[in-house]
Short mmCIF file of C-alpha atoms and ligand atoms in Angstrom, two decimals:
data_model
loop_
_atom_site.label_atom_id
_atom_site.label_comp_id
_atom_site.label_asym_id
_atom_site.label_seq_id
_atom_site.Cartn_x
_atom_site.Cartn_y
_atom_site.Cartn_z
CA UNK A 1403 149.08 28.35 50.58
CA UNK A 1404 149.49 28.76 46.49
CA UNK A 1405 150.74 27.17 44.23
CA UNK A 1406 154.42 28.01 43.32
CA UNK A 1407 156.80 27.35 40.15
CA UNK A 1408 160.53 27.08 40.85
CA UNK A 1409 162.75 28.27 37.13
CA UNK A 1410 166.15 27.74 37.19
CA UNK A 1411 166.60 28.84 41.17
CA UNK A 1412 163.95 31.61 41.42
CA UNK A 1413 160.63 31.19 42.27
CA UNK A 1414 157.11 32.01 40.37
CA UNK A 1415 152.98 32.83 41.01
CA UNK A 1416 152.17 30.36 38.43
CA UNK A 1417 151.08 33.78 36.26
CA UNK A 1418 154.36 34.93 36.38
CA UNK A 1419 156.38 31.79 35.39
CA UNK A 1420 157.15 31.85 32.05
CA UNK A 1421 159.52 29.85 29.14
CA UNK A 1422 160.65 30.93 26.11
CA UNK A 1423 158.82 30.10 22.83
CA UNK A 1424 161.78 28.44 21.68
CA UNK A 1425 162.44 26.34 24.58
CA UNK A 1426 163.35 22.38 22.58
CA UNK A 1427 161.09 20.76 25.12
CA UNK A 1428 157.94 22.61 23.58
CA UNK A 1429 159.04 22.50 19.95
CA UNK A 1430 160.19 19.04 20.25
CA UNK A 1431 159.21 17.63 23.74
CA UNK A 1432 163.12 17.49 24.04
CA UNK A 1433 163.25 16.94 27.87
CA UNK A 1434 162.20 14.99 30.53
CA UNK A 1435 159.91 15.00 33.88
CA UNK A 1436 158.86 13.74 36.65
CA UNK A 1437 155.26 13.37 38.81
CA UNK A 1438 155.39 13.13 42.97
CA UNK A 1439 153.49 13.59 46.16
CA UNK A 1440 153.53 15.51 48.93
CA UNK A 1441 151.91 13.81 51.75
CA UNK A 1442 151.79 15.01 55.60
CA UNK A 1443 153.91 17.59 54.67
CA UNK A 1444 156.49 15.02 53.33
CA UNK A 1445 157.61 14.63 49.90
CA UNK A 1446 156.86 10.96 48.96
CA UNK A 1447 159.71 8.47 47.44
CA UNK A 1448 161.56 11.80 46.61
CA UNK A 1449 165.13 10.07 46.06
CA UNK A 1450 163.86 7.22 43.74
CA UNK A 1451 161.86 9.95 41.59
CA UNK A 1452 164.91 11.81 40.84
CA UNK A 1453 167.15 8.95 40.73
CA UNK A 1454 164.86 7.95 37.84
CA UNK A 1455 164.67 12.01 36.48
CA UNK A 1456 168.59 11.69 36.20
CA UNK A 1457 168.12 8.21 34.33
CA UNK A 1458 166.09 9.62 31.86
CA UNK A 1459 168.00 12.78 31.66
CA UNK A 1460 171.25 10.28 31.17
CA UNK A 1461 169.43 8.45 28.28
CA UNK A 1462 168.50 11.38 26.48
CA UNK A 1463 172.11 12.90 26.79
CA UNK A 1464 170.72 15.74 28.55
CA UNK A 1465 172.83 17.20 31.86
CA UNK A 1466 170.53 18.25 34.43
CA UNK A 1467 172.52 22.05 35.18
CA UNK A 1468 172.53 21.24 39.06
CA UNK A 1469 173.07 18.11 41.02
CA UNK A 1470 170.59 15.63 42.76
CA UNK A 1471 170.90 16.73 45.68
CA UNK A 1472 170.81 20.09 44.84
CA UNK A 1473 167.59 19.54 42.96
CA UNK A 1474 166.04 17.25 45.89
CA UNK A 1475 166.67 20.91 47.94
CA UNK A 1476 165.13 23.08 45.46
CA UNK A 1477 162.10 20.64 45.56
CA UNK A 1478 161.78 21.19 49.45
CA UNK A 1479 162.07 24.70 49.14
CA UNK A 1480 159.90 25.22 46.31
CA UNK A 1481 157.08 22.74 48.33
CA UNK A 1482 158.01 25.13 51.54
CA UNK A 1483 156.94 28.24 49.61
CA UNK A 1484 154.14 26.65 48.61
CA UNK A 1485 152.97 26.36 52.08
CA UNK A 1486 151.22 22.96 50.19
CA UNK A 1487 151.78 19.99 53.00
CA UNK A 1488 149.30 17.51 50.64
CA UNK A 1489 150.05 18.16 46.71
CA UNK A 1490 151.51 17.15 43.64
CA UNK A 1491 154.67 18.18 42.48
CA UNK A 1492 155.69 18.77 38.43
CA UNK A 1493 159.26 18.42 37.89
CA UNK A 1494 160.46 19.00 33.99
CA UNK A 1495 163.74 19.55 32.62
CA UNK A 1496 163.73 20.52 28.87
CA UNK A 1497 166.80 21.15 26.55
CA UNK A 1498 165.91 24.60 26.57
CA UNK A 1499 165.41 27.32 24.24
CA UNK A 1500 167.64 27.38 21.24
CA UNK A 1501 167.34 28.19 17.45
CA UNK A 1502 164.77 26.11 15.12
CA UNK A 1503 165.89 23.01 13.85
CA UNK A 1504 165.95 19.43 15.93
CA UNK A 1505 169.71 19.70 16.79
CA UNK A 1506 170.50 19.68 20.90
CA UNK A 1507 173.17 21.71 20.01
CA UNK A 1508 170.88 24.66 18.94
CA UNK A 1509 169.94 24.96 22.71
CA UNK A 1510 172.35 26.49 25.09
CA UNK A 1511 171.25 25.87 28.48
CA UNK A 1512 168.61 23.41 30.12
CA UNK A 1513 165.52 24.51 31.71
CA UNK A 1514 164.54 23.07 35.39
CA UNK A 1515 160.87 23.70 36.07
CA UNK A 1516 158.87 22.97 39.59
CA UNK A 1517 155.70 23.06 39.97
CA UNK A 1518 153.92 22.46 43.25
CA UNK A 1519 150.21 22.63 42.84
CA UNK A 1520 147.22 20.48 44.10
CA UNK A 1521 145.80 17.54 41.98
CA UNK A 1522 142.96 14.98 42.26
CA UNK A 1523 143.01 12.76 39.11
CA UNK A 1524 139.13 10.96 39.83
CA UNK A 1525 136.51 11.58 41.66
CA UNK A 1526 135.60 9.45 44.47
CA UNK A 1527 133.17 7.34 42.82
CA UNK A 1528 135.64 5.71 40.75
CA UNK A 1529 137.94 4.83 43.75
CA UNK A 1530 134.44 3.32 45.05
CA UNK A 1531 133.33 1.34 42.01
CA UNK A 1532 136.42 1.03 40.19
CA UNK A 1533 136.97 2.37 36.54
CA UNK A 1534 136.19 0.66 33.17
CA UNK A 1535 139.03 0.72 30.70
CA UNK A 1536 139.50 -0.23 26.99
CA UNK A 1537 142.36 -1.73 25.06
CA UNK A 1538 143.97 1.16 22.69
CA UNK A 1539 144.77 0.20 19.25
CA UNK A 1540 147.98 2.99 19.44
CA UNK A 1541 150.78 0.63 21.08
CA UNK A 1542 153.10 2.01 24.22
CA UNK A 1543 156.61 2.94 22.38
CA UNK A 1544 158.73 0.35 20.71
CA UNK A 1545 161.75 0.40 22.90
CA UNK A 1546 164.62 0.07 20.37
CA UNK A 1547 162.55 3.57 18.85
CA UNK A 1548 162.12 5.46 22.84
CA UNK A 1549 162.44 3.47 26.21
CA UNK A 1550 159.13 3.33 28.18
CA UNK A 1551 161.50 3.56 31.30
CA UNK A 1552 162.80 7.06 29.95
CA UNK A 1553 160.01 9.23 31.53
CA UNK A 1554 160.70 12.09 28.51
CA UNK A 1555 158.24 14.53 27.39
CA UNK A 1556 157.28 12.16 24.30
CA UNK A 1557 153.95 10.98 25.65
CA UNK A 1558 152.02 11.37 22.34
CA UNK A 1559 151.20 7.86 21.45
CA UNK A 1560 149.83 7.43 25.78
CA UNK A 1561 147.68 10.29 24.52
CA UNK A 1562 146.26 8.91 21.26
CA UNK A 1563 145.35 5.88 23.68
CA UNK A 1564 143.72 8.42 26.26
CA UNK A 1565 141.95 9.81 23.16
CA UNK A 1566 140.23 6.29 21.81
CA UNK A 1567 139.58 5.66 25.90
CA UNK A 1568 137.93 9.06 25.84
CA UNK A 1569 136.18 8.42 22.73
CA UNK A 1570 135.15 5.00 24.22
CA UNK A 1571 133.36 6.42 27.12
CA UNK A 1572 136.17 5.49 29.82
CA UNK A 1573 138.79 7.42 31.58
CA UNK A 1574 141.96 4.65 30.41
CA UNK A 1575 143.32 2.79 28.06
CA UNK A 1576 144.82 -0.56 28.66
CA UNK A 1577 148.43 -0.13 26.42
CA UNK A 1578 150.30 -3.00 24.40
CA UNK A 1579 153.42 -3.49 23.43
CA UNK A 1580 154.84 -4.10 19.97
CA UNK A 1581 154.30 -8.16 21.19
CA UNK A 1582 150.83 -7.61 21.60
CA UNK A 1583 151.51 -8.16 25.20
CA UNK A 1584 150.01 -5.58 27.90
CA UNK A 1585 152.16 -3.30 29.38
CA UNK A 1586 150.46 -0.71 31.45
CA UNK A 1587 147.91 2.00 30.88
CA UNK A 1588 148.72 5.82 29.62
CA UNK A 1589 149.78 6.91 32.85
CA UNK A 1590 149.59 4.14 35.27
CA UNK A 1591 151.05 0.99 35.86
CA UNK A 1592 148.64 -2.12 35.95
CA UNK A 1593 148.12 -5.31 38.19
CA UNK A 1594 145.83 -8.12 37.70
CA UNK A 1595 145.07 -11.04 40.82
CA UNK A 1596 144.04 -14.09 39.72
CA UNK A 1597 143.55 -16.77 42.35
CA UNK A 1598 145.40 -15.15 45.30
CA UNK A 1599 148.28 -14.54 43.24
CA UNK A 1600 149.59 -11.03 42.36
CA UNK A 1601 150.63 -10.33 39.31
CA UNK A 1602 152.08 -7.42 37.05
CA UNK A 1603 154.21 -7.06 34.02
CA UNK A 1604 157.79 -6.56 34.15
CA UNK A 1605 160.03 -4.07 33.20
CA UNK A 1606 160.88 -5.50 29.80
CA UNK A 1607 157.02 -5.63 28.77
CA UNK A 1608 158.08 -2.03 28.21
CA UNK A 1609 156.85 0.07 31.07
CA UNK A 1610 157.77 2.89 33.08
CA UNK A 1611 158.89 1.24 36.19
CA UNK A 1612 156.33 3.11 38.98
CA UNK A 1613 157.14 4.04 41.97
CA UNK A 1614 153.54 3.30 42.93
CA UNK A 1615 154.01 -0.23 41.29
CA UNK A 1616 157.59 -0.72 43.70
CA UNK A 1617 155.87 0.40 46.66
CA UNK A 1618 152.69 -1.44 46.22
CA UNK A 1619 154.44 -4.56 44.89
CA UNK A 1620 156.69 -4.62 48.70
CA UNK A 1621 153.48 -3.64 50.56
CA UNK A 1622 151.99 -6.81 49.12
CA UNK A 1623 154.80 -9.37 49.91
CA UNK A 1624 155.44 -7.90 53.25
CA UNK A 1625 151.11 -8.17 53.96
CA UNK A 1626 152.04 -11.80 52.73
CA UNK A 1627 150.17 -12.08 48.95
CA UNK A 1628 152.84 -13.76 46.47
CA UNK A 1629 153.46 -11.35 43.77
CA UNK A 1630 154.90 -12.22 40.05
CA UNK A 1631 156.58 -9.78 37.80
CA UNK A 1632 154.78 -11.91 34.41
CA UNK A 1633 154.26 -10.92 30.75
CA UNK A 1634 150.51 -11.39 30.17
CA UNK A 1635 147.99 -10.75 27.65
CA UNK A 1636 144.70 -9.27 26.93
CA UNK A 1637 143.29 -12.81 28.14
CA UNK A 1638 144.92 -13.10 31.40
CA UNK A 1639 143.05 -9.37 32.50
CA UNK A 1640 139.89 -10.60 31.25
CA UNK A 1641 139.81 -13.75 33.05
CA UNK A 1642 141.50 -11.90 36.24
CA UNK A 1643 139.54 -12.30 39.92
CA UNK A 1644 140.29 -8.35 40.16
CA UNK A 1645 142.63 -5.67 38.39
CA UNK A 1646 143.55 -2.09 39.39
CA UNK A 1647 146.07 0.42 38.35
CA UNK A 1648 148.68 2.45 40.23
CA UNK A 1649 150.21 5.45 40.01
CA UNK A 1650 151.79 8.82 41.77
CA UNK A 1651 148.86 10.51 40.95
CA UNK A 1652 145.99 7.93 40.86
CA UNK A 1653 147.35 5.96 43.63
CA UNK A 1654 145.76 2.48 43.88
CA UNK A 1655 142.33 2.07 42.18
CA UNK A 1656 140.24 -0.55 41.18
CA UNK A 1657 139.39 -1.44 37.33
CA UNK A 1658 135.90 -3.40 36.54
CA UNK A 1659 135.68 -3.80 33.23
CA UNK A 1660 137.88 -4.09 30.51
CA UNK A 1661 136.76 -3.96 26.63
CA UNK A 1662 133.22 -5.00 27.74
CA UNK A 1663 134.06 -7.67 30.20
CA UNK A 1664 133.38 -7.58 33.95
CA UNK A 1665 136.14 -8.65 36.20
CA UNK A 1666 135.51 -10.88 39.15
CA UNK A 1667 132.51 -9.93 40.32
CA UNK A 1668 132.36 -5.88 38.37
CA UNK A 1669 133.64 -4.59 41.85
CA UNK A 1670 137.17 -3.11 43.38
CA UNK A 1671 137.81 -6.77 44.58
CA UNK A 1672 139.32 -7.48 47.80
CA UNK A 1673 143.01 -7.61 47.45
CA UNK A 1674 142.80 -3.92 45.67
CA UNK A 1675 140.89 -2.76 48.57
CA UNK A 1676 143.09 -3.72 50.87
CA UNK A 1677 146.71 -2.58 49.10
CA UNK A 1678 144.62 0.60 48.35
CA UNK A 1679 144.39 0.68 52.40
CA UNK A 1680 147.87 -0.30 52.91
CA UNK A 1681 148.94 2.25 50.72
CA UNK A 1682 147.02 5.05 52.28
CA UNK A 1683 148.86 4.02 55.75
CA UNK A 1684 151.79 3.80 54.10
CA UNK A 1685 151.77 7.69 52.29
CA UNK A 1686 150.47 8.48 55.66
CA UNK A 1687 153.68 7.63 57.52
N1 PMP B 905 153.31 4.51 33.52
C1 PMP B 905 153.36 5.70 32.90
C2 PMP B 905 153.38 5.75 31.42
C3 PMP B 905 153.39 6.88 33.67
O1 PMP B 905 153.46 8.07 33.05
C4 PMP B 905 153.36 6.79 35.07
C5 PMP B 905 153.44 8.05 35.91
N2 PMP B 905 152.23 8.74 35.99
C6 PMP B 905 153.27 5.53 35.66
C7 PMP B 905 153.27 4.40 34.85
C8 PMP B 905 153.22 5.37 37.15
O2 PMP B 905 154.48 5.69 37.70
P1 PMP B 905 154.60 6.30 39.16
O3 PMP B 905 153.99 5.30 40.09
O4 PMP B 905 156.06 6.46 39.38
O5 PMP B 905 153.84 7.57 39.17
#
């Protein structure tokens, strides 16, 4: 069992996998990518991952070289070289290498990249005590300038906000949108319950549309807890009964504080513990 890296329908030691200098998506983070899981041996959501991977690729005018069901294959095989049956899985198409100079049409042919490798984003303690968070000044992408939905390799301005939540002492950042209106955290979407109630932004408070938020957000109306897609503000986290974020890699966890201010009681409350639960039986098969 080792981790493996799939380039353009051979396969790598991650030592051995190499790009060129010139590849568009490092000079210019011309491409896009994808995050998933590999649970029991099974790769999680795959379909609605690269349904959204050719989405983004479509937005960006960039043809993915191979089609999706070809690339849902080379994602099994690459995960059955692996030998990985729990793991993470990197998927990133870039323009590819080309001349210098912004143009697309500098590149000649797009790169498709795999990478199956293990990952665990906290430790336990945070999934135990939940995680404190801070608001970042840097806003999540105006959508008339780049789409939050278009998962490209543009994820500057989510670092800047990981950078003032580092700075701050905390692991997140809360994100805005140009509305002052909270959209989700650098690489996580975000839910808030407030009296019983469920409730998360919706796709036009500019977010990446998770496929941790879809699957949690059905796991909660099927366990019977009415769940709102809602634009909210700073104000409605603060005064929330409990708030967690989800995500491919983070998965469900709690959040206990946010800019200085406990929420609910300053523990995962008990509607996050228990679609945290549902989640785990759910990735479990
Ligand atoms: N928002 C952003 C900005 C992300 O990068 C991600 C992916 N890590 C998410 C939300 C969560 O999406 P998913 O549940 O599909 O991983």
């Amino acid at each position: 069992m080792s981790a493996k890296v799939y380039i353009n329908g051979k396969f790598f030691a991650p030592d051995e996998a190499m790009i060129s200098v010139f590849d568009h998506g490092l000079l210019y983070g011309d491409g896009v990518f994808e995050g998933l899981r590999i649970y029991n041996g099974k790769i999680f959501r795959l379909e609605q991952h690269i349904r959204r991977l050719y989405d983004s690729a479509k937005a960006i005018y960039l043809e993915i070289p191979m089609s999706p069901a070809e690339m849902i294959e080379a994602c099994h095989e690459t995960v059955r070289q692996s030998e990985f049956t729990d793991g993470y899985i990197r998927l990133v198409i870039t323009r590819g290498a080309g001349t210098l100079g912004l143009g697309p049409e500098r590149t000649k042919d797009p790169q498709t990249i795999i990478i199956v490798d293990k990952i665990k984003l906290y430790p336990q303690e945070f999934y135990d005590n939940g995680l404190e968070i801070i608001t970042a000044s840097t806003i999540r992408n105006h959508p008339t300038a780049l789409s939050p939905r278009i998962k490209s390799l543009n994820y500057l301005n989510n670092i800047m906000a990981k950078i003032e939540a580092s700075k701050a002492g905390c692991l997140e950042a809360l994100m805005l949108n140009h509305k002052g209106e909270v959209s989700e955290c650098t690489a996580d979407n975000i839910f808030i319950v407030r009296d019983g109630k469920l409730l998360t932004p919706p796709t036009d408070a500019g977010i990446l549309e998770g496929v941790t938020r879809d699957v949690v957000l059905e796991l909660a109306r099927e366990a019977g807890i009415p769940t709102f897609e809602k634009t909210m503000t700073r104000y409605d986290v603060y005064v929330a009964d409990e708030c967690f974020m989800t995500g491919t890699a983070a998965e469900v966890i709690g959040v206990v504080k946010v800019d200085d201010r406990k929420i609910g009681d300053g523990k995962p409350g008990p509607i996050t513990r228990k679609l945290k639960e549902l989640f785990e039986q759910h990735t479990m098969g």
